Amino acid sequence: MILKQGAPDIMFEAGVKDNYCFRCGNKNKELFYKYYASYYQKDVTYCLFCINLGRSDSLNPLYGYQTIRQQEHINYRLDFELNDIQKEASDRLADAIKNKHNLLLYAVTGAGKTEITFQGIKYARNNGLNVAFVSPRIDVVKEVYLRLADAFKGVRIDLMYSGVKSVFSNMFTVCTVHQLFNYINHYDVIIIDEVDAFPLPEEPLLMETVKRAAADDASIILMTATPTPEMKILAGKDNIVTIARRYHGHDLAIPKIVWDNTEKYIKKNKIPLKLKALLDDIAEADRKVLVFFPDIKMMQKTAVLLQEKYRRLESVYSGDTKRYEKVQLMRDGELDILLTTTILERGVTFLYLDVIVVDAHRFDSASLIQICGRVGRKPKDPTGNIWLMTTFNTSGIKKTLKVIRAFNEGRTAL
Ligand SMILES: [Zn+2]
């Protein structure tokens, strides 16, 4: 079913009852708010977990529609041919959908994951199955939507994320995970891209939301370069497909370690010498760079220092209102240096890109692997430089090197 305010049918007499929210499945007592409504002369409880979609409370019913399933004969076109490894993964994914089981696609960054799903999506829609392609990240949702719309020409695809709702049929949807709150037992195929990205692992309730939105015999397809043990369990050990090679066939760049106490310089309002040397080398080679920082404060301090010397430089973080504009400037080649927090660790591709991580000892391996994955994504620029600046070695740094080396040897470090 699909919940929607203003729809004709009552799906639940009330949104909340006995500390359970019928919309999002929240049953955590602390995530409800209770107050006395003098007008009704009784207590009213509402759910805090899904409040962004409007209030689900103990007073008002939830309205909606029953799920409709309808065949649609759709097709897609690719500008390139899948290589043998991608083809095999694409077949396995389509099989999982046909046989109604889950699948984990464990693929190196830049493996061409999105295109691997097209065959399965086509099968699903041609057989009347409802499909959702979701991600925790808005950037990823936007990018995936563009690629699907480009390949499935003329097919109507719903797009939903915070503030944007363009819905045609609820049968083929691209959206953030949070948008699934309004769907119960509705989607027969749910593909989750960047499944380990914030806030999915930190919010177990969100994974419950995915499962609630899924029909009883749905296939959930998990896609990531950095899987967690829970994902392997959800997929089942026989349902893991690995891709250790990028689609262009080149090795992943191996990060270089730069020993430096960068923070010491920044605290004294001085440009870290080793950072400056790297930035000058990158400029000399006529390349661009993303510089990752573990926190906003440190990044902003460094930005002020660097802006005196480097003109084509900007910085971005999640709350930055000009975030998408600045990323576009970088894409258009108008910037040489973009300082960033982990918000750009995935979902972005820039040409001729190198990467520097400041205080790499403060990042975990999942983050570092994603960051390294920004480099060398395009066939015309298949490699690049990655520098991890760090005061000391950590298990996160060691694991990153181990995983990347294993990928290059054609293995996965699962
Ligand atoms: Zn709720």
CSV table of C-alpha atoms in Angstrom, one decimal, residues 16-407:
chain,number,residue,atom,x,y,z
A,16,VAL,CA,0.3,5.7,16.2
A,17,LYS,CA,-1.0,3.2,18.7
A,18,ASP,CA,0.7,1.8,21.8
A,19,ASN,CA,4.1,3.2,20.9
A,20,TYR,CA,4.0,1.8,17.4
A,21,CYS,CA,4.0,4.0,14.2
A,22,PHE,CA,2.1,2.4,11.4
A,23,ARG,CA,3.8,4.6,8.8
A,24,CYS,CA,7.5,4.0,9.5
A,25,GLY,CA,7.4,1.0,11.8
A,26,ASN,CA,9.1,2.9,14.7
A,27,LYS,CA,8.6,1.2,18.0
A,28,ASN,CA,11.3,2.9,20.0
A,29,LYS,CA,9.6,4.5,22.9
A,30,GLU,CA,12.0,7.4,23.0
A,31,LEU,CA,11.1,8.4,19.5
A,32,PHE,CA,7.5,9.3,20.3
A,33,TYR,CA,6.3,12.6,21.7
A,34,LYS,CA,3.2,12.8,23.9
A,35,TYR,CA,1.3,15.9,24.9
A,36,TYR,CA,-2.2,16.8,26.3
A,37,ALA,CA,-4.5,18.3,23.6
A,38,SER,CA,-7.0,20.4,25.5
A,39,TYR,CA,-9.3,20.7,22.5
A,40,TYR,CA,-9.8,16.9,22.4
A,41,GLN,CA,-9.3,16.6,26.1
A,42,LYS,CA,-6.9,13.7,25.7
A,43,ASP,CA,-3.3,12.8,25.3
A,44,VAL,CA,-1.9,12.7,21.7
A,45,THR,CA,1.2,10.9,20.8
A,46,TYR,CA,3.1,11.4,17.5
A,47,CYS,CA,6.1,9.8,15.9
A,48,LEU,CA,9.3,11.7,15.8
A,49,PHE,CA,11.1,9.3,13.4
A,50,CYS,CA,9.1,10.1,10.3
A,51,ILE,CA,8.0,13.6,11.3
A,52,ASN,CA,9.7,15.1,8.2
A,53,LEU,CA,7.0,13.6,6.1
A,54,GLY,CA,4.2,15.2,8.2
A,55,ARG,CA,2.8,14.1,11.4
A,56,SER,CA,1.8,10.5,12.1
A,57,ASP,CA,-0.2,10.6,15.4
A,58,SER,CA,-2.6,8.7,17.6
A,59,LEU,CA,-5.5,11.0,16.6
A,60,ASN,CA,-5.7,11.0,12.9
A,61,PRO,CA,-6.0,8.1,10.5
A,62,LEU,CA,-3.5,7.3,7.8
A,63,TYR,CA,-5.0,7.6,4.3
A,64,GLY,CA,-3.7,5.9,1.2
A,65,TYR,CA,-4.1,3.5,-1.8
A,66,GLN,CA,-3.7,-0.2,-2.3
A,67,THR,CA,-0.7,-1.3,-4.4
A,68,ILE,CA,-1.2,-1.7,-8.1
A,69,ARG,CA,1.0,-3.9,-10.2
A,70,GLN,CA,1.1,-3.3,-14.0
A,71,GLN,CA,3.3,-4.6,-16.7
A,72,GLU,CA,5.1,-2.1,-18.8
A,73,HIS,CA,7.3,-3.0,-21.8
A,74,ILE,CA,10.4,-1.0,-21.4
A,75,ASN,CA,13.8,-1.1,-22.9
A,76,TYR,CA,17.2,0.6,-22.5
A,77,ARG,CA,20.1,1.6,-24.5
A,78,LEU,CA,23.8,1.8,-23.4
A,79,ASP,CA,26.5,3.8,-25.1
A,80,PHE,CA,29.0,1.1,-24.4
A,81,GLU,CA,29.0,-2.6,-24.1
A,82,LEU,CA,29.3,-4.3,-20.7
A,83,ASN,CA,32.5,-6.3,-20.3
A,84,ASP,CA,32.4,-10.0,-19.5
A,85,ILE,CA,32.6,-9.4,-15.7
A,86,GLN,CA,29.8,-6.9,-15.8
A,87,LYS,CA,27.7,-9.1,-18.0
A,88,GLU,CA,28.0,-12.0,-15.6
A,89,ALA,CA,27.0,-9.7,-12.7
A,90,SER,CA,24.1,-8.4,-14.6
A,91,ASP,CA,22.9,-11.9,-15.3
A,92,ARG,CA,23.2,-12.8,-11.6
A,93,LEU,CA,21.3,-9.7,-10.6
A,94,ALA,CA,18.5,-10.5,-13.1
A,95,ASP,CA,18.4,-14.1,-11.8
A,96,ALA,CA,18.0,-12.9,-8.2
A,97,ILE,CA,15.0,-10.8,-9.3
A,98,LYS,CA,13.5,-13.7,-11.2
A,99,ASN,CA,14.0,-16.1,-8.3
A,100,LYS,CA,13.0,-13.6,-5.7
A,101,HIS,CA,16.0,-13.6,-3.5
A,102,ASN,CA,18.4,-10.9,-2.2
A,103,LEU,CA,21.8,-10.2,-3.6
A,104,LEU,CA,24.9,-8.3,-2.5
A,105,LEU,CA,26.9,-6.7,-5.3
A,106,TYR,CA,30.3,-6.1,-3.8
A,107,ALA,CA,32.0,-4.0,-6.5
A,108,VAL,CA,35.1,-1.9,-6.5
A,109,THR,CA,34.5,1.8,-6.9
A,110,GLY,CA,34.1,2.7,-10.5
A,111,ALA,CA,32.9,-0.8,-11.5
A,112,GLY,CA,29.8,0.6,-13.4
A,113,LYS,CA,27.3,-0.7,-10.8
A,114,THR,CA,24.4,1.3,-12.1
A,115,GLU,CA,24.5,-0.1,-15.6
A,116,ILE,CA,24.7,-3.7,-14.2
A,117,THR,CA,21.1,-3.3,-12.8
A,118,PHE,CA,19.5,-2.3,-16.1
A,119,GLN,CA,18.8,-5.9,-17.3
A,120,GLY,CA,17.1,-6.8,-14.0
A,121,ILE,CA,15.0,-3.6,-14.0
A,122,LYS,CA,13.8,-4.3,-17.5
A,123,TYR,CA,12.9,-7.9,-16.5
A,124,ALA,CA,11.0,-6.6,-13.4
A,125,ARG,CA,9.0,-4.0,-15.2
A,126,ASN,CA,8.2,-6.2,-18.1
A,127,ASN,CA,6.8,-8.7,-15.6
A,128,GLY,CA,4.8,-6.1,-13.6
A,129,LEU,CA,7.1,-5.9,-10.6
A,130,ASN,CA,7.4,-2.6,-8.9
A,131,VAL,CA,11.0,-1.3,-8.7
A,132,ALA,CA,12.6,1.2,-6.4
A,133,PHE,CA,16.2,2.3,-6.8
A,134,VAL,CA,17.2,4.0,-3.6
A,135,SER,CA,20.3,5.4,-1.8
A,136,PRO,CA,20.9,7.1,1.5
A,137,ARG,CA,22.6,10.0,-0.4
A,138,ILE,CA,20.7,12.7,-2.3
A,139,ASP,CA,23.8,13.2,-4.6
A,140,VAL,CA,23.7,9.6,-5.5
A,141,VAL,CA,19.9,9.7,-6.1
A,142,LYS,CA,20.2,12.6,-8.5
A,143,GLU,CA,23.1,11.0,-10.4
A,144,VAL,CA,21.4,7.6,-10.7
A,145,TYR,CA,18.1,9.2,-11.9
A,146,LEU,CA,20.0,11.0,-14.7
A,147,ARG,CA,21.6,7.8,-15.8
A,148,LEU,CA,18.4,5.8,-15.7
A,149,ALA,CA,16.5,8.5,-17.5
A,150,ASP,CA,19.2,8.6,-20.2
A,151,ALA,CA,19.2,4.8,-20.7
A,152,PHE,CA,15.5,4.1,-20.4
A,153,LYS,CA,14.5,6.8,-22.8
A,154,GLY,CA,10.8,7.8,-22.8
A,155,VAL,CA,10.1,5.7,-19.6
A,156,ARG,CA,8.4,7.6,-16.8
A,157,ILE,CA,10.5,7.3,-13.6
A,158,ASP,CA,9.5,8.8,-10.3
A,159,LEU,CA,12.0,10.9,-8.5
A,160,MET,CA,11.8,11.7,-4.8
A,161,TYR,CA,14.1,13.3,-2.3
A,162,SER,CA,13.7,15.9,0.4
A,163,GLY,CA,11.8,18.8,-1.3
A,164,VAL,CA,11.4,17.1,-4.7
A,165,LYS,CA,8.5,14.9,-5.6
A,166,SER,CA,7.9,14.0,-9.2
A,167,VAL,CA,5.7,10.9,-9.1
A,168,PHE,CA,3.9,9.2,-12.0
A,169,SER,CA,2.9,5.7,-11.0
A,170,ASN,CA,4.9,4.5,-8.0
A,171,MET,CA,6.0,1.5,-10.1
A,172,PHE,CA,9.5,2.7,-11.1
A,173,THR,CA,10.9,5.0,-8.5
A,174,VAL,CA,14.3,6.6,-7.7
A,175,CYS,CA,14.4,8.0,-4.2
A,176,THR,CA,16.2,8.5,-0.9
A,177,VAL,CA,15.6,5.8,1.7
A,178,HIS,CA,13.6,8.2,3.9
A,179,GLN,CA,11.0,8.5,1.1
A,180,LEU,CA,10.2,4.8,1.5
A,181,PHE,CA,8.3,5.6,4.8
A,182,ASN,CA,5.1,5.9,2.8
A,183,TYR,CA,5.3,2.5,1.2
A,184,ILE,CA,4.3,-0.7,2.8
A,185,ASN,CA,4.6,-4.1,1.1
A,186,HIS,CA,4.8,-2.3,-2.2
A,187,TYR,CA,8.1,-2.8,-4.0
A,188,ASP,CA,9.0,-6.2,-5.5
A,189,VAL,CA,12.6,-5.1,-6.2
A,190,ILE,CA,14.5,-2.6,-4.1
A,191,ILE,CA,18.0,-1.8,-5.3
A,192,ILE,CA,20.1,0.1,-2.6
A,193,ASP,CA,23.1,1.9,-4.0
A,194,GLU,CA,25.9,2.9,-1.5
A,195,VAL,CA,24.1,0.8,1.1
A,196,ASP,CA,26.7,1.5,3.7
A,197,ALA,CA,26.5,5.3,3.4
A,198,PHE,CA,25.4,7.5,6.3
A,199,PRO,CA,22.8,7.3,7.8
A,200,LEU,CA,21.9,3.7,6.9
A,201,PRO,CA,24.3,1.8,9.2
A,202,GLU,CA,23.8,4.3,12.1
A,203,GLU,CA,20.0,4.1,11.9
A,204,PRO,CA,18.8,0.4,12.1
A,205,LEU,CA,15.2,1.7,11.8
A,206,LEU,CA,15.9,2.8,8.2
A,207,MET,CA,16.8,-0.7,7.2
A,208,GLU,CA,13.5,-1.8,8.7
A,209,THR,CA,11.9,0.9,6.5
A,210,VAL,CA,13.4,-0.8,3.4
A,211,LYS,CA,12.1,-4.1,4.5
A,212,ARG,CA,8.6,-2.8,5.2
A,213,ALA,CA,8.5,-1.1,1.8
A,214,ALA,CA,9.4,-4.4,0.2
A,215,ALA,CA,6.8,-7.0,-0.7
A,216,ASP,CA,7.0,-10.3,1.1
A,217,ASP,CA,8.8,-12.1,-1.7
A,218,ALA,CA,10.8,-9.1,-2.9
A,219,SER,CA,14.5,-9.1,-3.9
A,220,ILE,CA,16.6,-6.6,-2.1
A,221,ILE,CA,19.8,-5.8,-4.1
A,222,LEU,CA,22.6,-4.3,-2.0
A,223,MET,CA,25.4,-2.5,-3.8
A,224,THR,CA,28.6,-1.3,-2.2
A,225,ALA,CA,32.4,-1.2,-2.3
A,226,THR,CA,32.6,-1.5,1.5
A,227,PRO,CA,30.1,-4.1,2.8
A,228,THR,CA,29.4,-4.7,6.5
A,229,PRO,CA,28.8,-8.1,8.0
A,230,GLU,CA,25.1,-7.4,8.3
A,231,MET,CA,24.8,-7.0,4.6
A,232,LYS,CA,26.5,-10.3,3.9
A,233,ILE,CA,24.0,-11.9,6.3
A,234,LEU,CA,21.0,-10.2,4.6
A,235,ALA,CA,22.1,-11.4,1.2
A,236,GLY,CA,23.1,-14.9,2.2
A,237,LYS,CA,26.6,-16.3,1.5
A,238,ASP,CA,25.6,-17.8,-1.9
A,239,ASN,CA,24.2,-14.5,-3.1
A,240,ILE,CA,27.3,-12.4,-3.2
A,241,VAL,CA,28.7,-11.2,-6.5
A,242,THR,CA,32.0,-9.5,-6.5
A,243,ILE,CA,33.6,-7.3,-9.1
A,244,ALA,CA,37.3,-6.6,-8.4
A,245,ARG,CA,38.0,-4.7,-11.6
A,246,ARG,CA,36.9,-1.3,-12.8
A,247,TYR,CA,35.0,-1.3,-16.0
A,248,HIS,CA,37.9,0.4,-17.9
A,249,GLY,CA,40.2,-2.5,-16.7
A,250,HIS,CA,42.9,-0.4,-15.1
A,251,ASP,CA,44.3,-0.9,-11.6
A,252,LEU,CA,43.1,1.2,-8.7
A,253,ALA,CA,45.6,3.8,-7.6
A,254,ILE,CA,47.5,2.9,-4.4
A,255,PRO,CA,47.5,5.6,-1.8
A,256,LYS,CA,50.8,7.1,-0.7
A,257,ILE,CA,51.4,7.8,2.9
A,258,VAL,CA,52.7,11.3,3.9
A,259,TRP,CA,53.8,11.5,7.5
A,260,ASP,CA,52.9,14.9,8.8
A,261,ASN,CA,51.3,16.5,11.8
A,262,THR,CA,49.1,18.9,9.7
A,263,GLU,CA,47.0,20.0,12.7
A,264,LYS,CA,50.0,21.5,14.4
A,265,TYR,CA,50.5,24.0,11.5
A,266,ILE,CA,46.8,24.8,11.2
A,267,LYS,CA,46.5,25.6,14.9
A,268,LYS,CA,49.3,28.1,14.5
A,269,ASN,CA,47.6,29.6,11.4
A,270,LYS,CA,50.3,28.4,9.1
A,271,ILE,CA,50.0,26.6,5.8
A,272,PRO,CA,51.2,23.0,6.3
A,273,LEU,CA,54.4,22.8,4.2
A,274,LYS,CA,53.9,19.3,2.9
A,275,LEU,CA,50.3,20.1,1.9
A,276,LYS,CA,51.5,23.2,0.1
A,277,ALA,CA,54.2,21.1,-1.7
A,278,LEU,CA,51.5,18.6,-2.8
A,279,LEU,CA,49.2,21.3,-4.0
A,280,ASP,CA,52.0,22.9,-6.0
A,281,ASP,CA,52.9,19.6,-7.7
A,282,ILE,CA,49.3,19.0,-8.6
A,283,ALA,CA,49.0,22.5,-10.1
A,284,GLU,CA,52.2,21.9,-12.0
A,285,ALA,CA,50.8,18.7,-13.5
A,286,ASP,CA,47.7,20.6,-14.5
A,287,ARG,CA,45.4,18.4,-12.4
A,288,LYS,CA,42.6,19.0,-10.0
A,289,VAL,CA,42.3,18.0,-6.4
A,290,LEU,CA,39.8,17.1,-3.7
A,291,VAL,CA,41.3,17.7,-0.2
A,292,PHE,CA,39.3,15.8,2.5
A,293,PHE,CA,39.2,17.0,6.1
A,294,PRO,CA,37.9,15.2,9.2
A,295,ASP,CA,35.9,18.2,10.4
A,296,ILE,CA,34.4,21.4,9.2
A,297,LYS,CA,36.3,23.7,11.5
A,298,MET,CA,39.7,22.5,10.5
A,299,MET,CA,38.7,22.7,6.9
A,300,GLN,CA,37.5,26.3,7.1
A,301,LYS,CA,40.6,27.4,8.9
A,302,THR,CA,42.8,25.8,6.2
A,303,ALA,CA,40.6,27.4,3.5
A,304,VAL,CA,41.3,30.8,4.9
A,305,LEU,CA,45.0,30.1,4.9
A,306,LEU,CA,45.1,28.7,1.4
A,307,GLN,CA,42.8,31.2,-0.2
A,308,GLU,CA,45.6,33.8,0.0
A,309,LYS,CA,47.8,31.8,-2.3
A,310,TYR,CA,45.3,29.7,-4.4
A,311,ARG,CA,42.6,31.6,-6.3
A,312,ARG,CA,40.6,28.8,-7.9
A,313,LEU,CA,39.8,27.2,-4.5
A,314,GLU,CA,36.5,26.6,-2.7
A,315,SER,CA,35.3,24.5,0.3
A,316,VAL,CA,32.1,22.5,0.8
A,317,TYR,CA,30.3,20.8,3.7
A,318,SER,CA,26.8,19.3,4.1
A,319,GLY,CA,25.2,22.4,5.5
A,320,ASP,CA,26.7,24.6,2.8
A,321,THR,CA,23.8,26.3,0.8
A,322,LYS,CA,26.1,26.6,-2.2
A,323,ARG,CA,27.2,23.0,-2.1
A,324,TYR,CA,25.7,21.9,-5.4
A,325,GLU,CA,26.8,25.0,-7.2
A,326,LYS,CA,30.4,24.6,-6.0
A,327,VAL,CA,30.5,20.9,-7.0
A,328,GLN,CA,29.2,22.0,-10.5
A,329,LEU,CA,32.0,24.6,-10.7
A,330,MET,CA,34.5,21.8,-10.0
A,331,ARG,CA,32.8,19.6,-12.7
A,332,ASP,CA,33.0,22.4,-15.2
A,333,GLY,CA,36.7,22.9,-14.6
A,334,GLU,CA,36.3,26.3,-13.0
A,335,LEU,CA,38.0,25.2,-9.8
A,336,ASP,CA,41.4,23.6,-9.2
A,337,ILE,CA,41.1,22.8,-5.5
A,338,LEU,CA,38.0,21.8,-3.6
A,339,LEU,CA,38.3,21.3,0.2
A,340,THR,CA,35.6,19.0,1.5
A,341,THR,CA,34.3,17.0,4.4
A,342,THR,CA,33.3,13.3,3.8
A,343,ILE,CA,30.1,14.5,1.9
A,344,LEU,CA,32.0,14.1,-1.3
A,345,GLU,CA,33.5,10.7,-0.5
A,346,ARG,CA,31.1,9.1,-2.9
A,347,GLY,CA,28.7,9.8,-5.8
A,348,VAL,CA,31.0,12.3,-7.5
A,349,THR,CA,33.3,11.9,-10.6
A,350,PHE,CA,35.7,14.6,-11.8
A,351,LEU,CA,38.3,14.3,-14.6
A,352,TYR,CA,42.1,14.6,-14.0
A,353,LEU,CA,41.5,14.3,-10.2
A,354,ASP,CA,44.0,13.7,-7.4
A,355,VAL,CA,43.0,13.3,-3.8
A,356,ILE,CA,44.6,14.4,-0.5
A,357,VAL,CA,43.3,13.3,2.9
A,358,VAL,CA,44.3,15.5,5.8
A,359,ASP,CA,44.6,13.7,9.1
A,360,ALA,CA,43.8,10.4,7.5
A,361,HIS,CA,44.2,8.7,11.0
A,362,ARG,CA,40.8,10.2,11.8
A,363,PHE,CA,39.0,8.4,9.0
A,364,ASP,CA,37.7,4.7,9.0
A,365,SER,CA,38.5,2.3,6.2
A,366,ALA,CA,35.1,2.5,4.6
A,367,SER,CA,35.5,6.3,4.2
A,368,LEU,CA,39.1,6.0,2.9
A,369,ILE,CA,38.2,3.3,0.3
A,370,GLN,CA,35.4,5.5,-1.0
A,371,ILE,CA,37.7,8.6,-1.1
A,372,CYS,CA,40.4,6.7,-3.0
A,373,GLY,CA,37.7,5.5,-5.4
A,374,ARG,CA,37.2,9.1,-6.6
A,375,VAL,CA,40.5,8.9,-8.6
A,376,GLY,CA,40.9,7.4,-12.1
A,377,ARG,CA,37.2,6.7,-12.8
A,378,LYS,CA,37.2,7.7,-16.5
A,379,PRO,CA,38.8,5.7,-19.3
A,380,LYS,CA,40.6,8.9,-20.6
A,381,ASP,CA,42.1,9.4,-17.1
A,382,PRO,CA,42.2,6.0,-15.6
A,383,THR,CA,44.7,6.7,-12.8
A,384,GLY,CA,45.8,9.5,-10.4
A,385,ASN,CA,47.4,10.2,-7.1
A,386,ILE,CA,46.1,9.7,-3.6
A,387,TRP,CA,48.0,11.0,-0.6
A,388,LEU,CA,47.0,10.1,2.9
A,389,MET,CA,48.5,12.7,5.3
A,390,THR,CA,48.7,11.2,8.7
A,391,THR,CA,50.5,11.5,12.1
A,392,PHE,CA,50.4,7.8,12.7
A,393,ASN,CA,49.4,4.5,11.1
A,394,THR,CA,45.9,3.1,12.0
A,395,SER,CA,44.0,-0.1,11.3
A,396,GLY,CA,41.8,1.9,9.0
A,397,ILE,CA,44.7,3.0,6.8
A,398,LYS,CA,46.2,-0.6,6.9
A,399,LYS,CA,42.8,-2.1,5.9
A,400,THR,CA,42.4,0.4,3.0
A,401,LEU,CA,45.8,-0.5,1.5
A,402,LYS,CA,45.0,-4.2,2.0
A,403,VAL,CA,41.6,-4.0,0.3
A,404,ILE,CA,42.9,-1.9,-2.7
A,405,ARG,CA,45.8,-4.2,-3.3
A,406,ALA,CA,43.5,-7.3,-3.1
A,407,PHE,CA,41.2,-5.7,-5.7
